[in-house]
Coordinates of C-alpha atoms in Angstrom, one line a residue:
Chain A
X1 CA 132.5 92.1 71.0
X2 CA 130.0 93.2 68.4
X3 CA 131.7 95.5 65.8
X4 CA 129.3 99.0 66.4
X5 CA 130.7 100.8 63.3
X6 CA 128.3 100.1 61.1
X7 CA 125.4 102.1 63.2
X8 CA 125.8 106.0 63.5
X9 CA 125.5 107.7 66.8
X10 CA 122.0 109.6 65.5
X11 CA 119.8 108.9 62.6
X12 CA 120.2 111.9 60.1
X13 CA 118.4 113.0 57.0
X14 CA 114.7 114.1 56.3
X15 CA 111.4 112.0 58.0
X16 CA 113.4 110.6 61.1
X17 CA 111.6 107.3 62.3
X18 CA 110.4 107.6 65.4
X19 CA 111.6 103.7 66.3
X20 CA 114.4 102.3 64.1
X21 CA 115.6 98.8 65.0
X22 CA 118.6 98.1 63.1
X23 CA 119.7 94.1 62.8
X24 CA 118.2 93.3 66.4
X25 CA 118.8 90.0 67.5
X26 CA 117.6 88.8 70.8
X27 CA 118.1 85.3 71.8
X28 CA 118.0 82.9 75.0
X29 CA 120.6 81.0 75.1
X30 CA 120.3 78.7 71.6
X31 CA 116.7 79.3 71.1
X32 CA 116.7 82.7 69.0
X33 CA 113.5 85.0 69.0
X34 CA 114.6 87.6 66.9
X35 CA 116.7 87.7 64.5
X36 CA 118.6 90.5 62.6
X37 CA 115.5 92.5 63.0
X38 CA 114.6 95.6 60.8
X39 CA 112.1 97.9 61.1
X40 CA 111.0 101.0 61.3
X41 CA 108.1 103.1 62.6
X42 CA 107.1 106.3 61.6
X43 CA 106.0 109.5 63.6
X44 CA 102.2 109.2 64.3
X45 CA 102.1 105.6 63.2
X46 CA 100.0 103.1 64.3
X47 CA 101.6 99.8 63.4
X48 CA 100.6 96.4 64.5
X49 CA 102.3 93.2 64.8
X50 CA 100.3 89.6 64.6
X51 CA 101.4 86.4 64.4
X52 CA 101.3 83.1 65.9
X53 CA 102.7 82.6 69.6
X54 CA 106.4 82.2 69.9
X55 CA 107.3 84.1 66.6
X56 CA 108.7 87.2 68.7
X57 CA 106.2 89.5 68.9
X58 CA 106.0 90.2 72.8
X59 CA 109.5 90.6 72.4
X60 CA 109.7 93.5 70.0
X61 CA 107.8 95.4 72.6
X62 CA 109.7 94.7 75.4
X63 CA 112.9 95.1 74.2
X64 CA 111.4 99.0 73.4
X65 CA 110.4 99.5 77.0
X66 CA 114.0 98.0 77.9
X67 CA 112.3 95.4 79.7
X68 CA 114.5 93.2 77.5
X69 CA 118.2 93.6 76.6
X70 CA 119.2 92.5 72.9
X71 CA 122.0 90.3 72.6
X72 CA 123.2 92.5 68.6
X73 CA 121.7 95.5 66.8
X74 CA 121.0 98.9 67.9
X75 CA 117.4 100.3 68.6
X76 CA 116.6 104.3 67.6
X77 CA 113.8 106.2 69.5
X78 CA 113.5 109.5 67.7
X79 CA 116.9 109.4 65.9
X80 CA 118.7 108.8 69.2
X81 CA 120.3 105.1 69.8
X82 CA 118.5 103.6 73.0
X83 CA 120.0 100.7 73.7
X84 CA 123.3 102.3 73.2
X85 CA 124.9 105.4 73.9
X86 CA 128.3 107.0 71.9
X87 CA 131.1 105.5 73.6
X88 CA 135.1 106.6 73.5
X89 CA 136.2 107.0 69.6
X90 CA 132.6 107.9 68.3
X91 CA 131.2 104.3 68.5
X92 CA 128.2 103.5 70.2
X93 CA 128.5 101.2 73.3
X94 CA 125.6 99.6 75.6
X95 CA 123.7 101.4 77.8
X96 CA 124.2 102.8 80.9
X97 CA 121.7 102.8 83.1
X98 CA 121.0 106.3 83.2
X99 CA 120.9 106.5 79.4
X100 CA 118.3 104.5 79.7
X101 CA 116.4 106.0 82.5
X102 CA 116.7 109.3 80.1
X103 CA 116.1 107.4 76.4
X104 CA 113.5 105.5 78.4
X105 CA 111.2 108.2 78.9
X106 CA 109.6 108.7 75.1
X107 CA 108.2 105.1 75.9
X108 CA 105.0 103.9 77.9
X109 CA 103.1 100.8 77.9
X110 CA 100.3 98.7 78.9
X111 CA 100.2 95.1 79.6
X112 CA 98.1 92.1 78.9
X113 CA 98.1 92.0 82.7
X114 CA 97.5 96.0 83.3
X115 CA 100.0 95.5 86.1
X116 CA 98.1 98.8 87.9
X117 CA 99.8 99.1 91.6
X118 CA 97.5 97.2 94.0
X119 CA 97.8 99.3 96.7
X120 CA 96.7 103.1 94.8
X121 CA 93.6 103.9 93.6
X122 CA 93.0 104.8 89.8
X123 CA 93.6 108.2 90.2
X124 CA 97.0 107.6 92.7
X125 CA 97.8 105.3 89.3
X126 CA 98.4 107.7 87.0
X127 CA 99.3 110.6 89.2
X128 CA 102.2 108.3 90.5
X129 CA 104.8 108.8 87.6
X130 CA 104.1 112.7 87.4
X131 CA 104.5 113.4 90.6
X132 CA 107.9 110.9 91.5
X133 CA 109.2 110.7 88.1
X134 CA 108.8 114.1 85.9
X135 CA 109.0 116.0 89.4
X136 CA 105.2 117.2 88.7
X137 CA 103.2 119.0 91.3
X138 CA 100.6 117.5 93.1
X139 CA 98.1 119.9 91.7
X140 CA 99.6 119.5 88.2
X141 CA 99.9 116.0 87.9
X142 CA 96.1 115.4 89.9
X143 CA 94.5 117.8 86.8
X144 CA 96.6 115.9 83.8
X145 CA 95.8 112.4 85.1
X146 CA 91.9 113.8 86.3
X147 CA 92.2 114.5 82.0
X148 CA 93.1 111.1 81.0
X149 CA 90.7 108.9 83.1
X150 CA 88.0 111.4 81.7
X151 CA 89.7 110.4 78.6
X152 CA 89.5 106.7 79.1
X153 CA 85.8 107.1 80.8
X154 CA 87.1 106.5 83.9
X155 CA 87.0 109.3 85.9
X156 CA 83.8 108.3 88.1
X157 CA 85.7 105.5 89.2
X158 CA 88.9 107.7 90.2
X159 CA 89.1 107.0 94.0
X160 CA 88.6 103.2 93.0
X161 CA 91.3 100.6 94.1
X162 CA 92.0 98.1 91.2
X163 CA 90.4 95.4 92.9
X164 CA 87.4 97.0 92.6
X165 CA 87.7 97.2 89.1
X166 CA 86.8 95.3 85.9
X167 CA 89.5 94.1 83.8
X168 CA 88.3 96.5 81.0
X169 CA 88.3 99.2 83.6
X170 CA 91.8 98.3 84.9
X171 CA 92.9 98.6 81.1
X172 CA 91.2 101.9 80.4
X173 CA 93.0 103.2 84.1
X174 CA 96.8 101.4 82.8
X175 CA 96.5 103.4 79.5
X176 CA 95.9 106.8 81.6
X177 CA 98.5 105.8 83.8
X178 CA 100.7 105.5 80.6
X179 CA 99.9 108.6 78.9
X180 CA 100.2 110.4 81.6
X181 CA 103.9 110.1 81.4
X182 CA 103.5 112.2 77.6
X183 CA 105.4 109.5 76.2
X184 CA 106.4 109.9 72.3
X185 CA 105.5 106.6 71.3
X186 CA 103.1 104.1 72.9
X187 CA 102.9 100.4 73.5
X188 CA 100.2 98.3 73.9
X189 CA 101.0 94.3 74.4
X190 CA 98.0 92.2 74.1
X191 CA 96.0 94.8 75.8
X192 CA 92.5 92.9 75.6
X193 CA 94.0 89.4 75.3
X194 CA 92.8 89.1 79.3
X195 CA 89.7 90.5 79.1
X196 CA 85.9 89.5 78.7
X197 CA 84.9 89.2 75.0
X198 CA 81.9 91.7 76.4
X199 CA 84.5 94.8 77.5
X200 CA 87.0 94.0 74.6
X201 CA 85.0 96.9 73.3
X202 CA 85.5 99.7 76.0
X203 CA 89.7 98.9 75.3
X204 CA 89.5 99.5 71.8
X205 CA 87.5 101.9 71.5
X206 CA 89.8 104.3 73.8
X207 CA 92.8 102.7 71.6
X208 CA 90.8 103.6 68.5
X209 CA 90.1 107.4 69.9
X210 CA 93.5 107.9 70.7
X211 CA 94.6 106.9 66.8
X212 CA 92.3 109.3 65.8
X213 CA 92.5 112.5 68.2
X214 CA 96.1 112.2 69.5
X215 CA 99.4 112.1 67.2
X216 CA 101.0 109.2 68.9
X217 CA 103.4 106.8 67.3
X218 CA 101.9 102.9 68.4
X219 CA 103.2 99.8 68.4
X220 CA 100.4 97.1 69.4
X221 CA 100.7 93.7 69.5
X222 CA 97.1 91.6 69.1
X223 CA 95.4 88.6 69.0
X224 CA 92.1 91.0 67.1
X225 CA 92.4 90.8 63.4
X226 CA 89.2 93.1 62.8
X227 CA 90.7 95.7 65.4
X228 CA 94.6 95.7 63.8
X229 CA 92.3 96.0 60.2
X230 CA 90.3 98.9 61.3
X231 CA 93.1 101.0 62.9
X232 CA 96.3 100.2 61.7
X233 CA 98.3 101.9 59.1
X234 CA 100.3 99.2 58.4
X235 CA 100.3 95.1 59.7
X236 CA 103.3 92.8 60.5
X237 CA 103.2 89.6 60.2
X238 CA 105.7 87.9 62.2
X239 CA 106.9 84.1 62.0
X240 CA 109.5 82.7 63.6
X241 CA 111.7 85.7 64.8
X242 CA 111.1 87.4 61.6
X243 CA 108.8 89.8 59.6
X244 CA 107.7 87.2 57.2
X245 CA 105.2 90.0 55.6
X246 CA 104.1 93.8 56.0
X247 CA 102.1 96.2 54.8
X248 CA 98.6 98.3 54.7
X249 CA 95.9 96.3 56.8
X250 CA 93.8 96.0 53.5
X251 CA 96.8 94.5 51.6
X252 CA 97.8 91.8 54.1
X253 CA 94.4 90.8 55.4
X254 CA 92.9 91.1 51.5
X255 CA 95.7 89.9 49.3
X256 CA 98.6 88.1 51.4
X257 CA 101.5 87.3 49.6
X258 CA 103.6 85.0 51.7
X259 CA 101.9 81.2 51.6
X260 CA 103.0 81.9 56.0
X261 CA 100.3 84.5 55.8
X262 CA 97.7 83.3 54.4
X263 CA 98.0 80.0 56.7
X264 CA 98.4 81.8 59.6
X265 CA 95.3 83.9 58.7
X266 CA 93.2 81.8 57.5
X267 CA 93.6 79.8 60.8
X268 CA 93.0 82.8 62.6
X269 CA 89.5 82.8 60.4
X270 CA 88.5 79.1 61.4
X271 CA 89.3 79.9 64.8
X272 CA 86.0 82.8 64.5
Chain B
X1 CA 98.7 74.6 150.3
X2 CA 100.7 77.7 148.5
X3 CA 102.1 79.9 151.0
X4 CA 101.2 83.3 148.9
X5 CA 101.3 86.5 150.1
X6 CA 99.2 88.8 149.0
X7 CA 101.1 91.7 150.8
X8 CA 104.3 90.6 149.6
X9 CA 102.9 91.4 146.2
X10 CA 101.9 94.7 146.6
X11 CA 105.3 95.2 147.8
X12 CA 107.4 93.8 144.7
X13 CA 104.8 95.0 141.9
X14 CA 106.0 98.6 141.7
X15 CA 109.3 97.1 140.6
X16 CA 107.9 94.5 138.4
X17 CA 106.4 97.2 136.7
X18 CA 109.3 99.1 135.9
X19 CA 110.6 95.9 134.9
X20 CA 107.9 95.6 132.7
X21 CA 108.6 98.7 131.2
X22 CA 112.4 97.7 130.6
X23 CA 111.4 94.9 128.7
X24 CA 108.8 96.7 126.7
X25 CA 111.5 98.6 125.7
X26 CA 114.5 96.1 125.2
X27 CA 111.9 94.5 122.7
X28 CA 110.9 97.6 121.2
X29 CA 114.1 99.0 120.3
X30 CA 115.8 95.6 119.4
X31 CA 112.4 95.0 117.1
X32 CA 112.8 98.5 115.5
X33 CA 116.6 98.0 114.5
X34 CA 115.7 94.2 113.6
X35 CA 112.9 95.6 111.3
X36 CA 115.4 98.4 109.6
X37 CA 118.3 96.1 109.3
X38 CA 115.8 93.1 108.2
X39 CA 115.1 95.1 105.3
X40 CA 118.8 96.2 104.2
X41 CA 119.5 92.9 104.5
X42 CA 116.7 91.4 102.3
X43 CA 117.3 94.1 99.9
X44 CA 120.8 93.5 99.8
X45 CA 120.3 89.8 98.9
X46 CA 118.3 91.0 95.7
X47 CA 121.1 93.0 94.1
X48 CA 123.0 91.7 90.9
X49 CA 126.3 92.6 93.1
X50 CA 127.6 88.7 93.4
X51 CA 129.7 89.3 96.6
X52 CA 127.4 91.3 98.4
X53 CA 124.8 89.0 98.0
X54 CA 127.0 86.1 99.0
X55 CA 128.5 87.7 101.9
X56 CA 125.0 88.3 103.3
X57 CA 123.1 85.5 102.8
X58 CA 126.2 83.3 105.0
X59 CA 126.1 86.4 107.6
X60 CA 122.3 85.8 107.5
X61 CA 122.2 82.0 107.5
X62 CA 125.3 82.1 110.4
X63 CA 123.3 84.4 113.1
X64 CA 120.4 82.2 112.5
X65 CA 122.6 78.8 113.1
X66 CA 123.6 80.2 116.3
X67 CA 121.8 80.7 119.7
X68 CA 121.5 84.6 120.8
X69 CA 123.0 84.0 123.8
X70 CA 126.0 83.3 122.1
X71 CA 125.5 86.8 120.3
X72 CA 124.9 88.7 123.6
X73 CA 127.9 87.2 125.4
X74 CA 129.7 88.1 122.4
X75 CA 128.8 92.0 121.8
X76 CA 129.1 92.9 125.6
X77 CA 131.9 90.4 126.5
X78 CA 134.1 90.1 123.5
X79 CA 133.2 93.4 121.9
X80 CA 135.4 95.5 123.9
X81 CA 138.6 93.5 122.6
X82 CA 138.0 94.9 119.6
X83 CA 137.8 98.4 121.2
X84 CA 133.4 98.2 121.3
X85 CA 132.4 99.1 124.8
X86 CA 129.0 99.1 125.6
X87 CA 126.9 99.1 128.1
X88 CA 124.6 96.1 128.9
X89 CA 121.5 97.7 127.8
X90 CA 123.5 99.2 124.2
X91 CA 125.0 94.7 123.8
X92 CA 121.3 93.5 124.4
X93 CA 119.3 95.6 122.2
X94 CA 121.9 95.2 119.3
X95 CA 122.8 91.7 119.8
X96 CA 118.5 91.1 119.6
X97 CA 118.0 93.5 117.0
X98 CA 121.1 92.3 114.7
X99 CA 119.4 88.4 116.1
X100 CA 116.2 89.4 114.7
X101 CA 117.0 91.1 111.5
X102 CA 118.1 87.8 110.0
X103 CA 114.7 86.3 111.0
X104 CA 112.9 89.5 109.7
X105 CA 115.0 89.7 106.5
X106 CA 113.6 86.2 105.7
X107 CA 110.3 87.5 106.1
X108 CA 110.8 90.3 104.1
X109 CA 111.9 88.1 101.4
X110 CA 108.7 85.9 101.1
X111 CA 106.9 89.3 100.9
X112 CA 109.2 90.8 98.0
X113 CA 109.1 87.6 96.1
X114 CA 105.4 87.4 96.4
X115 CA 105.0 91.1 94.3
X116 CA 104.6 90.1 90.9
X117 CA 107.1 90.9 88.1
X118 CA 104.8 93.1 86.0
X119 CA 104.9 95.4 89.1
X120 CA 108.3 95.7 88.3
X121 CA 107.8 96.0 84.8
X122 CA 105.3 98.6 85.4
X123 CA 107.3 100.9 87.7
X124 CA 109.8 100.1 84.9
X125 CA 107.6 101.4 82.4
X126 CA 106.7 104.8 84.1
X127 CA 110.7 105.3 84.1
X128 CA 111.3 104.6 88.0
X129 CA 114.6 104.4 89.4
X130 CA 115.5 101.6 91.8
X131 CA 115.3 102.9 95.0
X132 CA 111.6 104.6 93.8
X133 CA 110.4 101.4 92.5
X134 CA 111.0 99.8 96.3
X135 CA 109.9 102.7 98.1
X136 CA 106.8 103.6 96.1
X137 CA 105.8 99.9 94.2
X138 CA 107.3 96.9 96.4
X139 CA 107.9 97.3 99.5
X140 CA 104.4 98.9 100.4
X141 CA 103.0 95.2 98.7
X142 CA 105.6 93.4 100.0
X143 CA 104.7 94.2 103.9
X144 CA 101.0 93.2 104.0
X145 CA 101.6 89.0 103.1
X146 CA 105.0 89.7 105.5
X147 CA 102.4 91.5 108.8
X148 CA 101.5 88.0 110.2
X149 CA 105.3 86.9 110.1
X150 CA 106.6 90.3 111.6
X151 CA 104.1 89.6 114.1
X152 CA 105.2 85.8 115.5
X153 CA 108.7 87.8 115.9
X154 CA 107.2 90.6 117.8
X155 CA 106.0 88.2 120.2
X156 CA 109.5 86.0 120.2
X157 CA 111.7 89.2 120.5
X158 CA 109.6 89.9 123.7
X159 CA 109.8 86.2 125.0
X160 CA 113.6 86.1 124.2
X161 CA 114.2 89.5 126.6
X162 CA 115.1 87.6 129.7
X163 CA 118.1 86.3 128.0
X164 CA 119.4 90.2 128.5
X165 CA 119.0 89.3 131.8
X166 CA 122.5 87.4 131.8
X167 CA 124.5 90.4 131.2
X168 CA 122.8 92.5 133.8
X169 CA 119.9 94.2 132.0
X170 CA 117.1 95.0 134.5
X171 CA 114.2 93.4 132.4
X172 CA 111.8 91.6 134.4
X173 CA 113.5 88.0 135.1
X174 CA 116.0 90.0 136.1
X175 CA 114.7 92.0 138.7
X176 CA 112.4 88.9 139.6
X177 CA 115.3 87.1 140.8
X178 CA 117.1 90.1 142.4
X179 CA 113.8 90.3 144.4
X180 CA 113.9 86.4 145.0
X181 CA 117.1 86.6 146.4
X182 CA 116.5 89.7 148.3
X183 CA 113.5 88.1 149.9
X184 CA 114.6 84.3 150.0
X185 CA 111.1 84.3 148.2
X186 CA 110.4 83.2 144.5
X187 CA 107.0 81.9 143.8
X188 CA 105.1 85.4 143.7
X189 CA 107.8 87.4 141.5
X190 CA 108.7 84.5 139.5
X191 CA 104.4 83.8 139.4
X192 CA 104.0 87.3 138.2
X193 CA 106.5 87.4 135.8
X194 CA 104.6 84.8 134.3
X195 CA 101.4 86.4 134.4
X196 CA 102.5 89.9 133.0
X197 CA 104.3 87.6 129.9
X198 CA 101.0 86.2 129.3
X199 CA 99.1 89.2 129.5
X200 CA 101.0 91.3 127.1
X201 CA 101.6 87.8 124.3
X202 CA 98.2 86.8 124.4
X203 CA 96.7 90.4 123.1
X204 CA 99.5 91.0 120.6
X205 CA 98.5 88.2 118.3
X206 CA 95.3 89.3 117.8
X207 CA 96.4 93.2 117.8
X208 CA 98.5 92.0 115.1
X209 CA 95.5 90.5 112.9
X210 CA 93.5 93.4 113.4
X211 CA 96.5 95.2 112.1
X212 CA 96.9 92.7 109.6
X213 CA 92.7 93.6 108.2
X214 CA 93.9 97.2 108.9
X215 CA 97.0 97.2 106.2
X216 CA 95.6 95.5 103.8
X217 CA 91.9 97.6 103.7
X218 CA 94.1 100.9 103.5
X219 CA 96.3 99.0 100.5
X220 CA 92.8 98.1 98.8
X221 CA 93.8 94.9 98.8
X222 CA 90.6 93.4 100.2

């Protein structure tokens, strides 16, 4: 049994992260994909996390959306433990289920795969959560999701079923879907990595308006240099279940440290 | 050549028909409590509970081992022993519907494996509980692949009725022989018995396909 007394039961003191992982460790049986993971993202931050396949970052994500367990280490979502919940003797234990279904809501994310429900239209999508979830009217939750697919420039195609639907559009619909919820931090996992090099563009540029119009916290893992360059506030590289480097896009893409980096990113280069 | 008597037929169809109507029954209601219990039992083979899961899956895998006569005999013969007493028409529609729920439960499994895991993840994502994600997410994906198999046992449940026959339910076989031996006559009632079988089958499979086109244009899934 992990010994818990080294994490408090909240994060105190002034400028709270929003998402605090503290010595996360996730591994499958031998093979270990993270590994005593720190780090910490701010309100309103948009971080993002490259690196070559296998080196954890899907992981990070997933593990946020408890899509994951973690085998050590405690994740924070604005100050307040998710993965864990204060136990017997003021030490944090895992989870129960219904923590989670109640730390769970701050998150939302979108998939490489959208993952939009088949059988709903775009507009049934994102009214879906509202309505079952947050206990939304219909009326309510129709107007906020009508909102958000006028957001995402997809509100002529409301009454659409996915299959209808381009894979950019499908993406644009998933983030509505997402935000819908009102979730305090967002997650976007290789959100154009399926797509047509020709709508890559219609993704972004809803990720890139919602940097600059909305005061979300974002975690985005991506395959796009140029895009993580243009919007981030600050880059992770990861390699091999660790942060081998971080720091302001125009640091690590102009002068990386780590010799890691500048392999993996000037391989990235050749690649264009 | 065949001694068939047209007048003789006029005579026993009335009965036939309400024989008809029986069985339409016996299968409906066995088919609606195999299609509930189908789905509690798939379900109940997906939980993390070890036991539960364990317990079902041999309940499953033993009602489909043996032959439903066995089951009826059982519920209306044996049942009282342990204090059940039910009439023949009560044994036959749960000994068919509990028969059929194993089939059906398999069924329903193909179709809950076949949604993909980000549709979990997803329902995960917008902060579900369990029993939404099935009722909302899954199980509405899981029935279309699962319409053609739900059909074939529509169509077996209503060809395995005359086995209620043996414990006095007055489906048609039943009432066709009562009539034979009331008559000393078998080849009309026996003749139409086949007929009606054949007339009611032979739609149903391609009722269910157009129900099967129907399910999956109002899922979008076309």
């Amino acid at each position: 049994m992990e010994d818990m007394s080294g994490y408090p039961l909240e994060l105190t003191g002034e400028n709270i992260p929003m998402v605090s992982f503290k010595k996360v460790r996730k591994s499958y049986g031998s093979l270990t994909v993270l590994d005593d993971l720190d780090l910490d993202v701010n309100a309103g931050e948009m971080v993002s996390i490259i690196g070559p396949s296998g080196s954890g970052k899907t992981t990070v994500l997933r593990m946020l959306m408890t899509l994951e367990t973690i085998n050590s280490g405690v994740i924070y979502v604005d100050g307040k433990p998710l993965t864990h919940m204060p136990g017997k003797g003021g030490k944090l234990v895992p989870a129960s289920a219904r923590h989670l279904h109640e730390r769970r809501a701050d998150i939302g994310m979108c998939f490489q795969h959208f993952n939009l429900f088949p059988h709903m239209t775009a507009l049934e999508n994102c009214m879906e959560g509202p309505v079952q979830v947050l206990g939304l009217s219909k009326a309510e939750a129709r107007d906020r999701s009508e909102e958000l697919l006028e957001l995402v420039g997809m509100i002529g195609k409301k009454d659409q079923h996915p299959s209808r639907l381009s894979g950019g559009q499908q993406q644009r619909v998933a983030i509505a879907r997402a935000l819908a919820m009102r979730p305090k931090v967002m997650l976007f996992d290789e959100v154009t990595s399926a797509l047509d090099p020709e709508v890559i563009g219609e993704v972004t540029n809803v990720i890139r308006k919602l940097v600059s119009e909305h005061n979300l916290t974002m975690l985005m893992v991506t395959h796009q240099m140029g895009f993580a360059r243009d919007i981030s506030d600050r880059v992770c590289f990861f390699y091999d279940g660790k942060i081998e480097e971080q720091g302001p896009p125009a640091d690590l893409f102009g002068k990386p440290q780590r010799e890691r980096t500048q392999q993996f990113l000037s391989a990235v280069r050749e690649a264009i | 050549m065949f001694d068939w008597k047209w007048e003789f037929v006029w005579e026993i169809l009335p009965r036939l028909v309400q024989a008809t109507g029986n069985t339409l029954i016996a299968a409906g209601a066995g088919y609606g409590i195999a299609l509930v219990l189908g789905l509690v039992l798939a379900i109940a083979q997906r939980t993390p509970y070890r036991l539960l899961t364990f317990v079902v899956r041999e309940l499953v895998e033993f009602i489909r081992s043996t032959p439903l006569l066995l089951q009826i005999f059982f519920v209306f013969y044996v049942g009282p022993q342990f204090g059940l007493r039910l009439s023949p028409w009560m044994s036959g529609m749960i000994a068919i519907g509990l028969h059929y729920s194993c089939y059906l439960s398999e069924v329903y499994r193909g179709g809950l494996d076949s949604v993909p895991r980000g549709q979990w993840e997803a329902a995960t994502a917008l902060n579900m509980t369990v029993v939404q994600k099935y009722r909302r997410i899954i199980i509405p994906q899981a029935i279309v692949p699962a319409v053609p198999g739900f059909g074939n046992y529509l169509v077996g449940i209503f060809k395995d009725t005359p086995m209620l026959s043996v414990i006095g339910v007055a489906e048609l076989i039943h009432t066709a022989n009562a009539i034979g031996s009331e008559h000393y006559r078998f080849l009309e009632p026996y003749t139409l018995v086949g007929l009606i079988f054949l007339a009611i089958s032979l739609p149903a499979a391609g009722m269910i396909k157009v129900f099967e086109n129907f399910v999956r244009r109002r899922m979008g899934m076309k």
